[in-house]
XYZ file of C-alpha atoms in Angstrom:
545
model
C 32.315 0.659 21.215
C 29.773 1.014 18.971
C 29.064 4.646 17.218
C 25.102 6.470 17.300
C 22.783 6.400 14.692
C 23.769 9.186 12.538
C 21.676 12.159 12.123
C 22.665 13.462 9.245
C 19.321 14.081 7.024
C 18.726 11.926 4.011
C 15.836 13.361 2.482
C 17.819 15.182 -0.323
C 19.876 13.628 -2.980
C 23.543 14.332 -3.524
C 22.552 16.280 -6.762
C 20.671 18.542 -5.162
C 22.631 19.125 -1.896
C 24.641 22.520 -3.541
C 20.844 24.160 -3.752
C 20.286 27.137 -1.098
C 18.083 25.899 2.440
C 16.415 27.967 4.566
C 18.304 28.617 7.546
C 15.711 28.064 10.503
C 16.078 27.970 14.731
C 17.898 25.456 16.607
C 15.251 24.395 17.559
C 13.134 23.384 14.168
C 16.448 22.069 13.043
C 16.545 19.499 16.213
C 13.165 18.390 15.756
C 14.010 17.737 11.739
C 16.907 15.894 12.575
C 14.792 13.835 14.446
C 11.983 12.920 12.522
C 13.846 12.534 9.718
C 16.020 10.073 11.904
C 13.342 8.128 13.178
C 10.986 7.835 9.977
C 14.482 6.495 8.219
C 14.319 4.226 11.364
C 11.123 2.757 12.221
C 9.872 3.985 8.322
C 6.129 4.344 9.771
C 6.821 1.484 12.646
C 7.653 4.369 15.333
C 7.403 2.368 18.994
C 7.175 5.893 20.580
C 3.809 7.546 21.120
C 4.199 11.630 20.053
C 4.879 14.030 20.973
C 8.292 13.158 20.089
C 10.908 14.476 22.306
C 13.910 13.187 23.112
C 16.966 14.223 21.468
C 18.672 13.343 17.915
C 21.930 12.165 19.473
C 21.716 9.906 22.197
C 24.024 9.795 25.548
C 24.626 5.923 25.608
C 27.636 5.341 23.850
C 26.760 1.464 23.741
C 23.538 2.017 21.619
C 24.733 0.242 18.268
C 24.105 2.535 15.077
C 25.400 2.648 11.913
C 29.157 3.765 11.001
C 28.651 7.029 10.196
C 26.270 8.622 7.813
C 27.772 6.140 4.796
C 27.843 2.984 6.417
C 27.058 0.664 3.078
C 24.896 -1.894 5.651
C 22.147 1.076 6.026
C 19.911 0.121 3.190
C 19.617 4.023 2.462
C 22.860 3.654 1.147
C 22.387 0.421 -1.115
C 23.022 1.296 -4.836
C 19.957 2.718 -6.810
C 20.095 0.057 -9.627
C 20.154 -2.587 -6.275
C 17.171 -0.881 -4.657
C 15.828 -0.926 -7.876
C 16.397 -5.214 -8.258
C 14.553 -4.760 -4.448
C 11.499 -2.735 -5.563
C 10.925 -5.149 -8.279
C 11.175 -8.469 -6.780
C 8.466 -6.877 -4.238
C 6.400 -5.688 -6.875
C 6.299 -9.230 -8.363
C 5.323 -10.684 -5.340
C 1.999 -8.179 -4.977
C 1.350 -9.321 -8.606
C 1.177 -13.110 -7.785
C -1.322 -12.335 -4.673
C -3.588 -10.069 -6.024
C -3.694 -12.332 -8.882
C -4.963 -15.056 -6.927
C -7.615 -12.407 -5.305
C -9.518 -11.901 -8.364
C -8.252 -14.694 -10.620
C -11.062 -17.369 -9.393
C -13.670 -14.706 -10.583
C -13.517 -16.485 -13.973
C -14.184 -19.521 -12.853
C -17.274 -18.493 -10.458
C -19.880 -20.204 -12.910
C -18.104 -23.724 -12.855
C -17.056 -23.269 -9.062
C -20.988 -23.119 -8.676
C -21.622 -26.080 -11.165
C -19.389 -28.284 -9.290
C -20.652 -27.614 -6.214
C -24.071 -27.344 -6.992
C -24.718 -23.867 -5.150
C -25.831 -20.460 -6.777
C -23.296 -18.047 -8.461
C -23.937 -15.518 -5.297
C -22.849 -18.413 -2.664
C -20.109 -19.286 -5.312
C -19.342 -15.615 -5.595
C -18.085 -16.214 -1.429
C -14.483 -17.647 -3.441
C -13.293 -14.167 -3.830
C -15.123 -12.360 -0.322
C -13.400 -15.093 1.874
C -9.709 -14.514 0.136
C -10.447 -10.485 0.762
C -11.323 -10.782 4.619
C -8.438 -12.433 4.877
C -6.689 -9.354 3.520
C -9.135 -7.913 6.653
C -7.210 -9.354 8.881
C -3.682 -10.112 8.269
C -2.102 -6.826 8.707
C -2.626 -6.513 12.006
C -0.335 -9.633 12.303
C 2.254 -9.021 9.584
C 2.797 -5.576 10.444
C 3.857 -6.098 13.968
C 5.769 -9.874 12.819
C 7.845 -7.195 10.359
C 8.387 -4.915 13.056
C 9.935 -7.777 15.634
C 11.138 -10.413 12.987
C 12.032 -8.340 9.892
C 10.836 -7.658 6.591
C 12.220 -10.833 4.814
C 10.961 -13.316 7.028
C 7.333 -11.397 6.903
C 8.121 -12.422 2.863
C 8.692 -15.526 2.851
C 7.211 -17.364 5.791
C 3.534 -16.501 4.970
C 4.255 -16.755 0.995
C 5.350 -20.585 1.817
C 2.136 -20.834 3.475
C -0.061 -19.065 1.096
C 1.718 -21.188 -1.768
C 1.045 -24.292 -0.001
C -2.824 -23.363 0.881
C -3.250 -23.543 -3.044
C -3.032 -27.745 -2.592
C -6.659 -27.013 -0.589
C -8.090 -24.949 -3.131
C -7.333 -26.659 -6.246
C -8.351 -30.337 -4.558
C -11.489 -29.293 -2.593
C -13.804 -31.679 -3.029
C -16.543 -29.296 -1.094
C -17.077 -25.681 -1.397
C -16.291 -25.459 2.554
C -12.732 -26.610 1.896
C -12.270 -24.209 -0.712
C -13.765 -21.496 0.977
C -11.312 -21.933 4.563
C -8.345 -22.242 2.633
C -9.084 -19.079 0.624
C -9.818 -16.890 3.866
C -6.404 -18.541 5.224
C -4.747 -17.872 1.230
C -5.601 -14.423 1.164
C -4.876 -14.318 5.535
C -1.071 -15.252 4.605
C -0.998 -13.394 0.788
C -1.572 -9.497 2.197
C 1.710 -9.892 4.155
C 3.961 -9.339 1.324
C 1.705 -6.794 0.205
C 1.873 -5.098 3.629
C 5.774 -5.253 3.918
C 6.455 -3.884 0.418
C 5.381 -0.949 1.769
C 7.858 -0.850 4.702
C 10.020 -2.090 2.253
C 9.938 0.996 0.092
C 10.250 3.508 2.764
C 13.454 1.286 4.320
C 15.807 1.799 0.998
C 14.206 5.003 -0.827
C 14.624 8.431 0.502
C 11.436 10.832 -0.239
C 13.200 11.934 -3.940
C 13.253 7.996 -4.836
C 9.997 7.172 -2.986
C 7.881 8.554 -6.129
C 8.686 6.484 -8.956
C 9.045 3.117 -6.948
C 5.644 3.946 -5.261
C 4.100 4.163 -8.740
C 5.576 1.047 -9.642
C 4.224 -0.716 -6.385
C 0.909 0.965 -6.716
C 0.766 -0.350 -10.646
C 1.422 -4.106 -9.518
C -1.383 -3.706 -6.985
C -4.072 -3.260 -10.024
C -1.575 -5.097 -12.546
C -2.424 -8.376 -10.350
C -6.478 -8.479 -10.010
C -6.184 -7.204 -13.699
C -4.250 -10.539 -15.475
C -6.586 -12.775 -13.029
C -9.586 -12.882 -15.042
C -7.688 -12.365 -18.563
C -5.660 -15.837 -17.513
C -8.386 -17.450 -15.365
C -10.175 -16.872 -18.319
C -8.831 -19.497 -20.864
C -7.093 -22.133 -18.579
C -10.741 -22.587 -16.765
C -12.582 -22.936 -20.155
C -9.796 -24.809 -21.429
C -9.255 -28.887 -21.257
C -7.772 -28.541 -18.328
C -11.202 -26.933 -15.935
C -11.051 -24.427 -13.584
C -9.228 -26.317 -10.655
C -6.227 -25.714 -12.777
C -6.831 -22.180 -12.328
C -5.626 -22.752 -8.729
C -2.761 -24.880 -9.829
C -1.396 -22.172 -12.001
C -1.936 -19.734 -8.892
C 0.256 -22.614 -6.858
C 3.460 -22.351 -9.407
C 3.144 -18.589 -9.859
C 3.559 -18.239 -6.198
C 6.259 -20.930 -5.821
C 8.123 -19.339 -8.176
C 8.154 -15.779 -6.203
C 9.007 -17.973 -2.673
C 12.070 -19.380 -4.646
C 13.036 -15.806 -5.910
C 12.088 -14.205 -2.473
C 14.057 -16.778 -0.645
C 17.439 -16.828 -2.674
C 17.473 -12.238 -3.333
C 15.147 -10.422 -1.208
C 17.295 -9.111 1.995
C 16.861 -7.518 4.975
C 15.486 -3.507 5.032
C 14.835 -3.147 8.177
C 17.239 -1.145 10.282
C 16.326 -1.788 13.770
C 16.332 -5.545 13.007
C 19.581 -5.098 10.754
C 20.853 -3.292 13.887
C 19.724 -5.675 16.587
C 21.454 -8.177 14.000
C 24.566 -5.985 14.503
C 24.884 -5.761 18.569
C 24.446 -9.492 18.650
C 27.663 -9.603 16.440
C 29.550 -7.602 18.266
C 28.800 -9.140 21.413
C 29.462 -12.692 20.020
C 32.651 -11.209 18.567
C 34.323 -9.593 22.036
C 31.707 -10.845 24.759
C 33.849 -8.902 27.531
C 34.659 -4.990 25.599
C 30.894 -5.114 23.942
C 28.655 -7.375 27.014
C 26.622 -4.074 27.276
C 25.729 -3.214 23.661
C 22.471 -2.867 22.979
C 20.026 -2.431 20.005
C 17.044 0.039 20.840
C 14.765 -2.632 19.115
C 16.034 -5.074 21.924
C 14.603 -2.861 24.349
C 11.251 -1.991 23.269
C 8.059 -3.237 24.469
C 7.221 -6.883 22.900
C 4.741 -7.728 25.307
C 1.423 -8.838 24.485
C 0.000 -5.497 25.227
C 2.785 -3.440 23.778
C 1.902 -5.348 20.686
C -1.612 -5.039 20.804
C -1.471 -1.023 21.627
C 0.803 -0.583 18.442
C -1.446 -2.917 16.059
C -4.472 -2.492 17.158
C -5.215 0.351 19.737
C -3.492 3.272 17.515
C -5.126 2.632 14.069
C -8.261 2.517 15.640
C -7.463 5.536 17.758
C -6.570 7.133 14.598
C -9.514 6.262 12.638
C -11.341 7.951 15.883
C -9.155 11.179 16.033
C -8.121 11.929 12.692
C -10.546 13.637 9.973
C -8.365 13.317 7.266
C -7.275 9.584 7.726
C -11.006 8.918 8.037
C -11.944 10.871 5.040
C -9.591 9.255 3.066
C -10.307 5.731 4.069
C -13.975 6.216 3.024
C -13.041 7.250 -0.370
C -10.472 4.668 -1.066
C -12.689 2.060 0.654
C -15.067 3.004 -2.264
C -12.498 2.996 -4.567
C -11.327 0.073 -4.326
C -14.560 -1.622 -3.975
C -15.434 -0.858 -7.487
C -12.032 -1.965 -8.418
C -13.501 -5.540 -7.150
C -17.185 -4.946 -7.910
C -15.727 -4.890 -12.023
C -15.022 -8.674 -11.734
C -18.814 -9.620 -11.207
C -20.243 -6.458 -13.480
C -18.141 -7.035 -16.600
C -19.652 -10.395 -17.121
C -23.251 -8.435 -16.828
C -22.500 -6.351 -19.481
C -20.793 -8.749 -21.880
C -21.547 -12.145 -20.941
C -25.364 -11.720 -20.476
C -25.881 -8.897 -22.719
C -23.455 -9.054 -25.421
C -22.760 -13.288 -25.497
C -19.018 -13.232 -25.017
C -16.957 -16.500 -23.614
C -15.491 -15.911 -20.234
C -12.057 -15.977 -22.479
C -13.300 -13.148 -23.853
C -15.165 -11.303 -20.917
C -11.707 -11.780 -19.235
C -10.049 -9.656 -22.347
C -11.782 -6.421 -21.577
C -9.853 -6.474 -18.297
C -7.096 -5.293 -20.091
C -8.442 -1.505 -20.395
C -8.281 -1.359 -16.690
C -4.425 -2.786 -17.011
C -3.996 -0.125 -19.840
C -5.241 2.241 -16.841
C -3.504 1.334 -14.306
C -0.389 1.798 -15.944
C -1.098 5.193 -17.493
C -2.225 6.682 -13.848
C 1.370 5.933 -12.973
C 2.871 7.286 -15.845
C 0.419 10.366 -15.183
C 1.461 10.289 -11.439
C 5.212 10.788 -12.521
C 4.137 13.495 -14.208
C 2.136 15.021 -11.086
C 5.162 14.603 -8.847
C 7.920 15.300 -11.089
C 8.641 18.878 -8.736
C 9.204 17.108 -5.760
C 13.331 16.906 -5.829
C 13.047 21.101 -5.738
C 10.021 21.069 -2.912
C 12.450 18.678 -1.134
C 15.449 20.654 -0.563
C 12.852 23.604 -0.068
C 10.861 22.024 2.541
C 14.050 20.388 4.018
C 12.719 17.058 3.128
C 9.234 17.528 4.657
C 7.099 18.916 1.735
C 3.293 20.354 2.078
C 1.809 16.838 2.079
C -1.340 18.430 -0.208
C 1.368 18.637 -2.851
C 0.730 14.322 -3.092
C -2.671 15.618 -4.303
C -2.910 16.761 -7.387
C -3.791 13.260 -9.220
C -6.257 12.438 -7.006
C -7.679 15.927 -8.564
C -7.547 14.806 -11.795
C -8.833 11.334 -11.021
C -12.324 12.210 -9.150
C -13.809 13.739 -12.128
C -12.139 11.240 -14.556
C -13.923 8.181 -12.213
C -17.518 9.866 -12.344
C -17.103 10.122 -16.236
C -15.623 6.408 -16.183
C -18.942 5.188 -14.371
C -21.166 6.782 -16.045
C -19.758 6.317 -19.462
C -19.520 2.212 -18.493
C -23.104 2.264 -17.508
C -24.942 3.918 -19.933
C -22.980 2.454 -22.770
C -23.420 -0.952 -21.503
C -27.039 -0.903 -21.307
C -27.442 -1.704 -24.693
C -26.416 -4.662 -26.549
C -26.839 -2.332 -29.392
C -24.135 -0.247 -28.521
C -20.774 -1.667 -29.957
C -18.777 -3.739 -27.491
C -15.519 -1.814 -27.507
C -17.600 1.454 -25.903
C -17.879 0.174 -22.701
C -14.698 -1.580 -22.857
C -12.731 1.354 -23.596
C -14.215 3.216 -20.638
C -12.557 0.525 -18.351
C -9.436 2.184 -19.278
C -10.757 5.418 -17.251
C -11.660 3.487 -14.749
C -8.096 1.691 -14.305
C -6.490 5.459 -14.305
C -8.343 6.730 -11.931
C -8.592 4.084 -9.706
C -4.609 3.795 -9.701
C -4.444 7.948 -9.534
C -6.413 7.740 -6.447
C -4.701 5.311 -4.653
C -1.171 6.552 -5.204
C -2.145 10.069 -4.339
C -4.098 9.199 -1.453
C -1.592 7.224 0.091
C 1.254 9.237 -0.462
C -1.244 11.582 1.391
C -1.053 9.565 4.299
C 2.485 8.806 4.198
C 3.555 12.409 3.876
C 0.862 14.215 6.693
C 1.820 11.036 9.459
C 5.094 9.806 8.463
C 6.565 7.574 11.439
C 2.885 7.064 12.083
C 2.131 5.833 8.732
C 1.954 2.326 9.055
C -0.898 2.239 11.682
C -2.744 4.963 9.142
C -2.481 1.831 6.943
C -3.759 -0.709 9.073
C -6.843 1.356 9.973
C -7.371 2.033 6.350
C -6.481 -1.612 4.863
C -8.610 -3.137 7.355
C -11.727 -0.755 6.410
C -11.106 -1.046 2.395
C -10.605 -4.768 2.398
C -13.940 -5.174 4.046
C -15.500 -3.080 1.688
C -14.168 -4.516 -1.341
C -14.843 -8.195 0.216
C -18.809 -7.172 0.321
C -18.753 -5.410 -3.304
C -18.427 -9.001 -5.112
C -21.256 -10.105 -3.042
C -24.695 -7.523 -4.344
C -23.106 -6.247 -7.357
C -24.479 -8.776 -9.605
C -27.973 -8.275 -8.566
C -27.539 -4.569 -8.237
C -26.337 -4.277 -12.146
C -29.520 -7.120 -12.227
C -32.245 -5.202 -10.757
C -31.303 -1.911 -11.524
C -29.816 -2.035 -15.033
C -26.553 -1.223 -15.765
C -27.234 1.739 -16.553
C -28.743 2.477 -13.277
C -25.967 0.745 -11.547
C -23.345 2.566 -13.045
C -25.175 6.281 -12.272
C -25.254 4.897 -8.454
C -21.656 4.238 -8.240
C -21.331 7.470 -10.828
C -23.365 9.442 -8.155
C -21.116 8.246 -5.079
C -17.954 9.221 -6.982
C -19.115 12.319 -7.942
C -20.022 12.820 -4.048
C -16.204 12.009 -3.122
C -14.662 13.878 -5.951
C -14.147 17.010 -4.270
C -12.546 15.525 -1.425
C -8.816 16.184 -2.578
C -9.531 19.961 -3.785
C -10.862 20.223 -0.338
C -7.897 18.745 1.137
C -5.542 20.530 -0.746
C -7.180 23.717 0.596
C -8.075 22.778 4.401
C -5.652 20.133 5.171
C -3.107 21.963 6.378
C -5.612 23.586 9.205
C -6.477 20.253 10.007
C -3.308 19.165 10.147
C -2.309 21.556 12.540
C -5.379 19.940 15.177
C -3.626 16.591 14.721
C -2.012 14.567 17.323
C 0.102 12.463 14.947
C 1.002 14.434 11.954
C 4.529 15.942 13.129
C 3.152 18.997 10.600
C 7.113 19.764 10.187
C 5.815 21.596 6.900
C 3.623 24.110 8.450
C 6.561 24.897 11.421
C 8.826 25.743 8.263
C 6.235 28.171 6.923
C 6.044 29.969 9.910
C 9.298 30.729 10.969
C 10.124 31.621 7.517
C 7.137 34.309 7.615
C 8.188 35.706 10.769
C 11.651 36.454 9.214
C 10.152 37.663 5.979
C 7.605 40.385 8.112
C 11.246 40.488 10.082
C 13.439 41.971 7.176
C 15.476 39.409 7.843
C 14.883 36.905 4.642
């Protein structure tokens, strides 16, 4: 007969198990158990609407769960160099397709040759690939939830690997633009599940460093686009190859997706399991269950948990809404630096697009540094785990975005003003790019740590409200910035965006000082932080701590 899920917390590492808890009610300690449970479980895939209320240890003894709180098949317990192999392979795969978001970029100008249309209708190459990115979650996230994580992998990557035949053969800019939107439609789904992936094999001590890596590969990809665009398009072999070289880079992750990435899921790994045992002894186990086989897959299940509750939470919740607006900025001028850089050093300082693709590397240099710096920012959170039995202050995710706000308005500015002028030597405004990269990475890992942390089994439909917003954002950037750095000046250009950063800079200091009200208002945010807090208070004013 199979055993319950265990409850047995996992937030903590073994190393730090001998350090002193707070002792709080039964109660607090039930409802820990339990969200702790369940965001191990469902990561932020929760079925159940909150509140959450029924108990840690349920009364059916033929729900399958794992063998006890060790069982090697829960992926929590995989070896940390293995979950390390894991978190790479993922972060290889968001490489290859954000490369191939931002990689055409270099080719624009020859795209429009060919085709005989302007650079702004040519400029469509990269919006199309990004409302793809609009769209897809809300398909990949529930597919990972019913099918799995690996087949959410590899099915779409075979199809966005295949849509490259499309792109690099179109013989009219329609063509290229449909299979683009249906590229970049198939390439967020690995994006999406790495994610899910993450939160399925690392507990929250583990969850730091491998998030930095994941966040790095996010800029790491749309970074090496234009630097490698760059040559093979001006090269012998034209820009079609650039979509050729896209095609092998993403064959190449299929084959390595296919043959080493497993299955993280556990309610699919545990479905997996009651179908054994009821294949194995069809009489002793014929009413074993899985609770995934027993949730709601109808069509309007589906639809309420992909579509309905982000949007309800974009509605209800300030701080997911905040947030989104910021990183929908963010990430906008991540995109909008693929059609400026050429501005400033194409058109006012003569480079090649070889070389226009070079500077990119300052925002790589970035990027990497803001996770080296967010390390750094989160290098107390083993103690605040065992203090905060595993549920931190979620404000504690925020002190790089502090440190990135102001470092982005000084980025912008310094870009602008100091590629105005051809005068000014070309390595000042390409070594502001480098700010740019940090802070861009800074505020994206602390953000949505943020949001990972304050909704926790409700995390994954705080990212589908917020990729769906930023996506579209960053899929209109491409399409004005030229003639805004045109009309304006880049200097002008680059005190607008300056201006707009400087507007959303305070935004984590506020956080970091109201969120926790807010928090408090929210229907989602279990808030298991704040309940610690104040029991332990009541004992302190007690005597009794």
């Amino acid at each position: 007969m199979a055993q319950s899920i265990s409850s047995t917390p996992r937030s903590s590492t073994s190393t730090l198990h001998e350090v002193p808890r707070p002792v709080l009610s039964p109660e607090l300690e039930e409802e820990i158990a339990r969200d702790e449970l369940r965001t191990e479980k469902y990561g932020g895939d929760d079925p159940l609407e909150p509140p959450l209320s029924e108990p840690v240890e349920g009364d059916d003894p033929n729900l399958v769960g794992w063998d006890g709180p060790d069982d090697p098949a829960n992926p929590q317990n995989w070896s940390t160099s293995y979950k390390w192999v894991v978190t790479v392979i993922c972060s290889i795969m968001t490489i290859c397709v954000t490369f191939a978001s931002s990689a055409p970029t270099s080719a624009t100008l020859l795209i429009a040759r060919q085709f005989d249309v302007t650079t702004e209708v040519a400029n469509l190459v990269t919006t199309c690939f990004l409302l793809g990115y609009v769209f897809g979650p809300f398909f990949w996230g529930p597919g990972s939830e019913l099918l799995g994580r690996r087949p959410v992998f590899t099915g779409p990557l075979i199809a966005f690997t295949l849509l490259h035949l499309g792109q690099a053969l179109a013989q009219n800019l329609q063509t290229l633009l449909v299979t683009r939107f249906l590229a970049g439609f198939f390439a967020v789904a690995p994006m999406t599940t790495c994610g899910g992936v993450i939160a399925d094999i690392w507990d929250a001590v583990g969850r730091g460093k491998s998030t930095s890596m994941f966040s790095a590969s996010v800029f790491v990809g749309p970074v090496m686009g234009p630097i490698v665009a760059g040559f093979v398009s001006e090269s012998y072999l034209g820009w079609r190859w650039v979509f050729w070289l896209m095609m092998i880079f993403a064959g190449a992750c299929c084959v390595v997706g296919i043959i080493f990435l497993p299955e993280t899921y556990a309610p699919v790994l545990l479905a997996q399991k009651a179908k054994r045992l009821r294949k194995e002894d069809p009489v002793k186990n014929k009413d074993v269950y899985a609770e995934q086989e027993r949730q709601d897959w109808s069509i309007k299940g589906v639809l309420h948990r992909t579509l309905f509750r982000p949007f309800h939470m974009l509605v209800q919740e300030p701080i997911l809404v905040l947030v989104t607006v910021y990183l929908a900025v963010v990430y906008g001028v991540l995109y909008s630096l693929f059609e400026a850089l050429p501005v400033i050093f194409i058109t006012r300082r003569g480079f090649t697009i070889p070389q226009n693709g070079l500077i990119f590397i300052g925002v790589g240099i970035g990027a990497i540094l803001g996770s080296l710096v967010n390390l750094y920012f989160t290098r107390h959170y083993p103690a605040l785990i065992v203090k905060w039995r595993g549920f931190p202050p979620p404000e504690q995710r925020l002190f790089g975005a502090m440190a990135a706000g102001p470092c982005l308005v000084v980025g912008a500015f310094w870009l602008g003003w100091s590629g105005e002028y051809a005068a000014v030597p070309w390595y000042v405004p390409a070594l502001s790019t480098i700010l740019i990269g940090l802070s861009v990475n800074l505020v994206f890992m602390s953000f949505l740590s943020y949001l990972v942390d304050t909704y926790l089994m409700y995390s994954a439909s705080a990212f589908a409200a917020n990729t769906f917003v930023r996506s579209g954002v960053a899929a209109a950037f491409p399409l004005f910035t030229v003639q805004m750095f045109t009309a304006l000046g880049v200097n002008w250009a680059g005190t607008l965006i300056g201006f707009v950063a400087l507007a959303l800079a305070p935004s984590p200091f506020l956080f970091y000082k109201y969120g926790p009200a807010i928090r408090s208002r929210s229907k989602f945010a279990p808030c298991i932080d704040l309940k610690i807090a104040e029991e332990l208070k009541a004992a302190e004013e007690k005597g009794q701590v």
